Amino acid sequence: MGELAALAAAEPAAAEADERAAVTPSPSTSAEKQKFAKTRFVANASLAAGATYQWIVKPYREGKFKKGAKGRTFALIKAGLAGAFAYNRLKAAADNAKGDPLLAKAVAPLTAGIESLKGLGSKLRKGQAGDADISSFDDVINSVKEAGKSAGAEVTNKVPSASQLGG
């Protein structure tokens, strides 16, 4: 009988300890943080590169942004969304790069270039983007790809879905 009373008294304390262990996240090692930083950098930069190529660079080269082009309005709207999406993902990739010392050194000089893309999404959507604007997107993407490659984090184009673009 005494054992049963001791078990009943210990049960709430054990349940509470289990609950605390389940809620408290375990800290990641610095090696895990670096690994995940590179992985997240590659994912974000790849999505930005894919969106830029698929919905900005390629349609521009095909002449879909020119006045009178068939489907121009829709192409411009998609380009505007892609521009805003790419800017957002590039900013996230730059933040991810801070978790890896080698990647941080490679990406740090590119932050000004990434920041310069901020208003290009709306400029594209309004049909006000020109050759220089399209090239700046392409140049920043290529610089980020090169920086990732030099730090051992290869970035390839990954086209986001339409739902990812729309947020």
mmCIF file of C-alpha atoms in Angstrom:
data_model
loop_
_atom_site.group_PDB
_atom_site.id
_atom_site.type_symbol
_atom_site.label_atom_id
_atom_site.label_comp_id
_atom_site.label_asym_id
_atom_site.label_seq_id
_atom_site.Cartn_x
_atom_site.Cartn_y
_atom_site.Cartn_z
ATOM 1 C CA MET A 1 0.000 0.000 0.000
ATOM 2 C CA GLY A 2 2.831 2.391 0.788
ATOM 3 C CA GLU A 3 4.390 1.704 -2.616
ATOM 4 C CA LEU A 4 1.119 2.541 -4.337
ATOM 5 C CA ALA A 5 0.898 5.869 -2.497
ATOM 6 C CA ALA A 6 4.507 6.683 -3.437
ATOM 7 C CA LEU A 7 3.776 5.904 -7.110
ATOM 8 C CA ALA A 8 0.664 8.084 -7.104
ATOM 9 C CA ALA A 9 2.629 10.962 -5.572
ATOM 10 C CA ALA A 10 5.457 10.585 -8.099
ATOM 11 C CA GLU A 11 3.147 10.359 -11.160
ATOM 12 C CA PRO A 12 2.305 14.097 -11.491
ATOM 13 C CA ALA A 13 5.952 15.070 -11.093
ATOM 14 C CA ALA A 14 7.022 12.573 -13.764
ATOM 15 C CA ALA A 15 4.297 13.725 -16.157
ATOM 16 C CA GLU A 16 5.320 17.339 -15.630
ATOM 17 C CA ALA A 17 8.996 16.491 -16.340
ATOM 18 C CA ASP A 18 7.969 14.650 -19.537
ATOM 19 C CA GLU A 19 5.907 17.666 -20.622
ATOM 20 C CA ARG A 20 8.807 20.050 -20.043
ATOM 21 C CA ALA A 21 11.168 17.801 -22.023
ATOM 22 C CA ALA A 22 8.728 17.652 -24.933
ATOM 23 C CA VAL A 23 8.247 21.440 -25.023
ATOM 24 C CA THR A 24 11.895 22.443 -24.543
ATOM 25 C CA PRO A 25 13.770 22.330 -27.853
ATOM 26 C CA SER A 26 17.199 20.800 -27.741
ATOM 27 C CA PRO A 27 19.990 23.104 -28.837
ATOM 28 C CA SER A 28 21.641 22.415 -32.177
ATOM 29 C CA THR A 29 25.368 22.048 -32.362
ATOM 30 C CA SER A 30 27.276 24.708 -34.242
ATOM 31 C CA ALA A 31 28.036 22.147 -36.971
ATOM 32 C CA GLU A 32 24.310 21.477 -37.414
ATOM 33 C CA LYS A 33 23.576 25.211 -37.557
ATOM 34 C CA GLN A 34 26.199 25.652 -40.269
ATOM 35 C CA LYS A 35 24.892 22.689 -42.243
ATOM 36 C CA PHE A 36 21.345 23.955 -42.083
ATOM 37 C CA ALA A 37 22.481 27.496 -42.944
ATOM 38 C CA LYS A 38 24.023 26.258 -46.186
ATOM 39 C CA THR A 39 20.998 24.115 -46.975
ATOM 40 C CA ARG A 40 18.580 26.988 -46.382
ATOM 41 C CA PHE A 41 20.829 29.347 -48.362
ATOM 42 C CA VAL A 42 20.810 26.968 -51.337
ATOM 43 C CA ALA A 43 17.026 26.478 -51.140
ATOM 44 C CA ASN A 44 16.255 30.207 -50.981
ATOM 45 C CA ALA A 45 18.805 31.247 -53.596
ATOM 46 C CA SER A 46 17.668 28.452 -55.942
ATOM 47 C CA LEU A 47 14.041 29.586 -55.712
ATOM 48 C CA ALA A 48 15.068 33.198 -56.382
ATOM 49 C CA ALA A 49 17.163 32.129 -59.368
ATOM 50 C CA GLY A 50 14.384 29.952 -60.776
ATOM 51 C CA ALA A 51 11.731 32.654 -60.413
ATOM 52 C CA THR A 52 13.978 35.281 -61.966
ATOM 53 C CA TYR A 53 14.842 33.174 -64.968
ATOM 54 C CA GLN A 54 11.375 31.693 -65.556
ATOM 55 C CA TRP A 55 9.241 34.797 -65.119
ATOM 56 C CA ILE A 56 11.564 37.757 -65.702
ATOM 57 C CA VAL A 57 14.624 37.023 -67.863
ATOM 58 C CA LYS A 58 13.122 34.447 -70.235
ATOM 59 C CA PRO A 59 9.900 36.386 -71.036
ATOM 60 C CA TYR A 60 11.906 39.592 -71.439
ATOM 61 C CA ARG A 61 14.230 37.946 -73.956
ATOM 62 C CA GLU A 62 11.179 36.564 -75.781
ATOM 63 C CA GLY A 63 9.783 40.110 -76.093
ATOM 64 C CA LYS A 64 6.711 39.488 -73.915
ATOM 65 C CA PHE A 65 7.152 42.801 -72.069
ATOM 66 C CA LYS A 66 7.042 44.959 -75.218
ATOM 67 C CA LYS A 67 4.007 47.109 -75.947
ATOM 68 C CA GLY A 68 1.519 45.234 -78.131
ATOM 69 C CA ALA A 69 2.934 41.779 -77.287
ATOM 70 C CA LYS A 70 0.314 39.071 -76.823
ATOM 71 C CA GLY A 71 -0.148 38.269 -73.116
ATOM 72 C CA ARG A 72 1.928 41.294 -72.062
ATOM 73 C CA THR A 73 -0.237 42.255 -69.086
ATOM 74 C CA PHE A 74 -0.206 38.755 -67.639
ATOM 75 C CA ALA A 75 3.561 38.435 -68.244
ATOM 76 C CA LEU A 76 4.148 41.741 -66.455
ATOM 77 C CA ILE A 77 2.017 40.725 -63.479
ATOM 78 C CA LYS A 78 3.875 37.423 -63.166
ATOM 79 C CA ALA A 79 7.206 39.247 -63.523
ATOM 80 C CA GLY A 80 6.213 41.680 -60.777
ATOM 81 C CA LEU A 81 5.279 38.844 -58.439
ATOM 82 C CA ALA A 82 8.458 36.969 -59.357
ATOM 83 C CA GLY A 83 10.538 40.085 -58.722
ATOM 84 C CA ALA A 84 9.082 40.590 -55.259
ATOM 85 C CA PHE A 85 9.435 36.862 -54.520
ATOM 86 C CA ALA A 86 13.057 36.762 -55.739
ATOM 87 C CA TYR A 87 13.968 39.815 -53.655
ATOM 88 C CA ASN A 88 12.395 38.208 -50.579
ATOM 89 C CA ARG A 89 14.200 34.882 -51.127
ATOM 90 C CA LEU A 90 17.538 36.601 -51.813
ATOM 91 C CA LYS A 91 17.229 38.537 -48.541
ATOM 92 C CA ALA A 92 16.454 35.256 -46.759
ATOM 93 C CA ALA A 93 19.448 33.588 -48.451
ATOM 94 C CA ALA A 94 21.722 36.431 -47.336
ATOM 95 C CA ASP A 95 20.452 35.984 -43.770
ATOM 96 C CA ASN A 96 20.995 32.212 -44.008
ATOM 97 C CA ALA A 97 24.556 32.791 -45.196
ATOM 98 C CA LYS A 98 25.380 34.452 -41.877
ATOM 99 C CA GLY A 99 25.168 31.017 -40.220
ATOM 100 C CA ASP A 100 28.202 29.715 -42.116
ATOM 101 C CA PRO A 101 31.502 31.633 -41.846
ATOM 102 C CA LEU A 102 32.737 30.826 -45.373
ATOM 103 C CA LEU A 103 29.358 31.544 -46.962
ATOM 104 C CA ALA A 104 28.989 34.758 -44.935
ATOM 105 C CA LYS A 105 32.287 36.084 -46.336
ATOM 106 C CA ALA A 106 31.276 35.185 -49.886
ATOM 107 C CA VAL A 107 27.771 36.688 -49.710
ATOM 108 C CA ALA A 108 28.485 39.811 -47.606
ATOM 109 C CA PRO A 109 29.586 41.973 -50.584
ATOM 110 C CA LEU A 110 26.337 41.120 -52.398
ATOM 111 C CA THR A 111 23.913 42.604 -49.866
ATOM 112 C CA ALA A 112 23.963 46.035 -51.540
ATOM 113 C CA GLY A 113 23.134 44.415 -54.882
ATOM 114 C CA ILE A 114 20.281 42.466 -53.323
ATOM 115 C CA GLU A 115 18.968 45.626 -51.670
ATOM 116 C CA SER A 116 19.021 47.428 -55.030
ATOM 117 C CA LEU A 117 16.389 44.984 -56.321
ATOM 118 C CA LYS A 118 13.827 46.100 -53.751
ATOM 119 C CA GLY A 119 11.577 48.209 -55.994
ATOM 120 C CA LEU A 120 12.030 46.242 -59.189
ATOM 121 C CA GLY A 121 9.014 43.997 -58.565
ATOM 122 C CA SER A 122 6.586 46.895 -58.789
ATOM 123 C CA LYS A 123 8.544 48.448 -61.653
ATOM 124 C CA LEU A 124 8.187 45.191 -63.603
ATOM 125 C CA ARG A 125 4.485 44.915 -62.798
ATOM 126 C CA LYS A 126 3.878 48.432 -64.126
ATOM 127 C CA GLY A 127 5.827 47.700 -67.308
ATOM 128 C CA GLN A 128 8.476 50.295 -66.483
ATOM 129 C CA ALA A 129 11.475 47.932 -66.366
ATOM 130 C CA GLY A 130 14.134 48.188 -69.046
ATOM 131 C CA ASP A 131 17.268 46.359 -70.125
ATOM 132 C CA ALA A 132 19.283 47.649 -67.164
ATOM 133 C CA ASP A 133 16.667 46.463 -64.658
ATOM 134 C CA ILE A 134 16.473 42.973 -66.130
ATOM 135 C CA SER A 135 20.256 42.743 -66.267
ATOM 136 C CA SER A 136 20.585 43.847 -62.647
ATOM 137 C CA PHE A 137 18.304 40.985 -61.573
ATOM 138 C CA ASP A 138 20.285 38.538 -63.682
ATOM 139 C CA ASP A 139 23.633 39.898 -62.441
ATOM 140 C CA VAL A 140 22.676 39.692 -58.768
ATOM 141 C CA ILE A 141 21.385 36.132 -59.206
ATOM 142 C CA ASN A 142 24.590 35.099 -60.990
ATOM 143 C CA SER A 143 26.708 36.748 -58.271
ATOM 144 C CA VAL A 144 24.810 34.890 -55.544
ATOM 145 C CA LYS A 145 25.225 31.612 -57.461
ATOM 146 C CA GLU A 146 28.958 32.246 -57.823
ATOM 147 C CA ALA A 147 29.332 33.168 -54.135
ATOM 148 C CA GLY A 148 27.512 30.000 -53.125
ATOM 149 C CA LYS A 149 29.670 27.885 -55.421
ATOM 150 C CA SER A 150 32.873 29.391 -53.996
ATOM 151 C CA ALA A 151 31.677 28.499 -50.488
ATOM 152 C CA GLY A 152 30.682 24.937 -51.410
ATOM 153 C CA ALA A 153 26.943 25.618 -51.651
ATOM 154 C CA GLU A 154 25.990 25.072 -55.303
ATOM 155 C CA VAL A 155 22.868 27.012 -56.321
ATOM 156 C CA THR A 156 20.763 25.783 -59.238
ATOM 157 C CA ASN A 157 17.557 27.233 -60.681
ATOM 158 C CA LYS A 158 14.452 25.844 -58.984
ATOM 159 C CA VAL A 159 11.238 27.264 -60.383
ATOM 160 C CA PRO A 160 8.727 27.995 -57.584
ATOM 161 C CA SER A 161 5.091 27.095 -58.036
ATOM 162 C CA ALA A 162 2.544 29.803 -58.773
ATOM 163 C CA SER A 163 1.163 29.443 -55.232
ATOM 164 C CA GLN A 164 4.648 30.084 -53.791
ATOM 165 C CA LEU A 165 4.898 33.254 -55.856
ATOM 166 C CA GLY A 166 1.579 34.577 -54.646
ATOM 167 C CA GLY A 167 2.513 34.001 -51.034
#
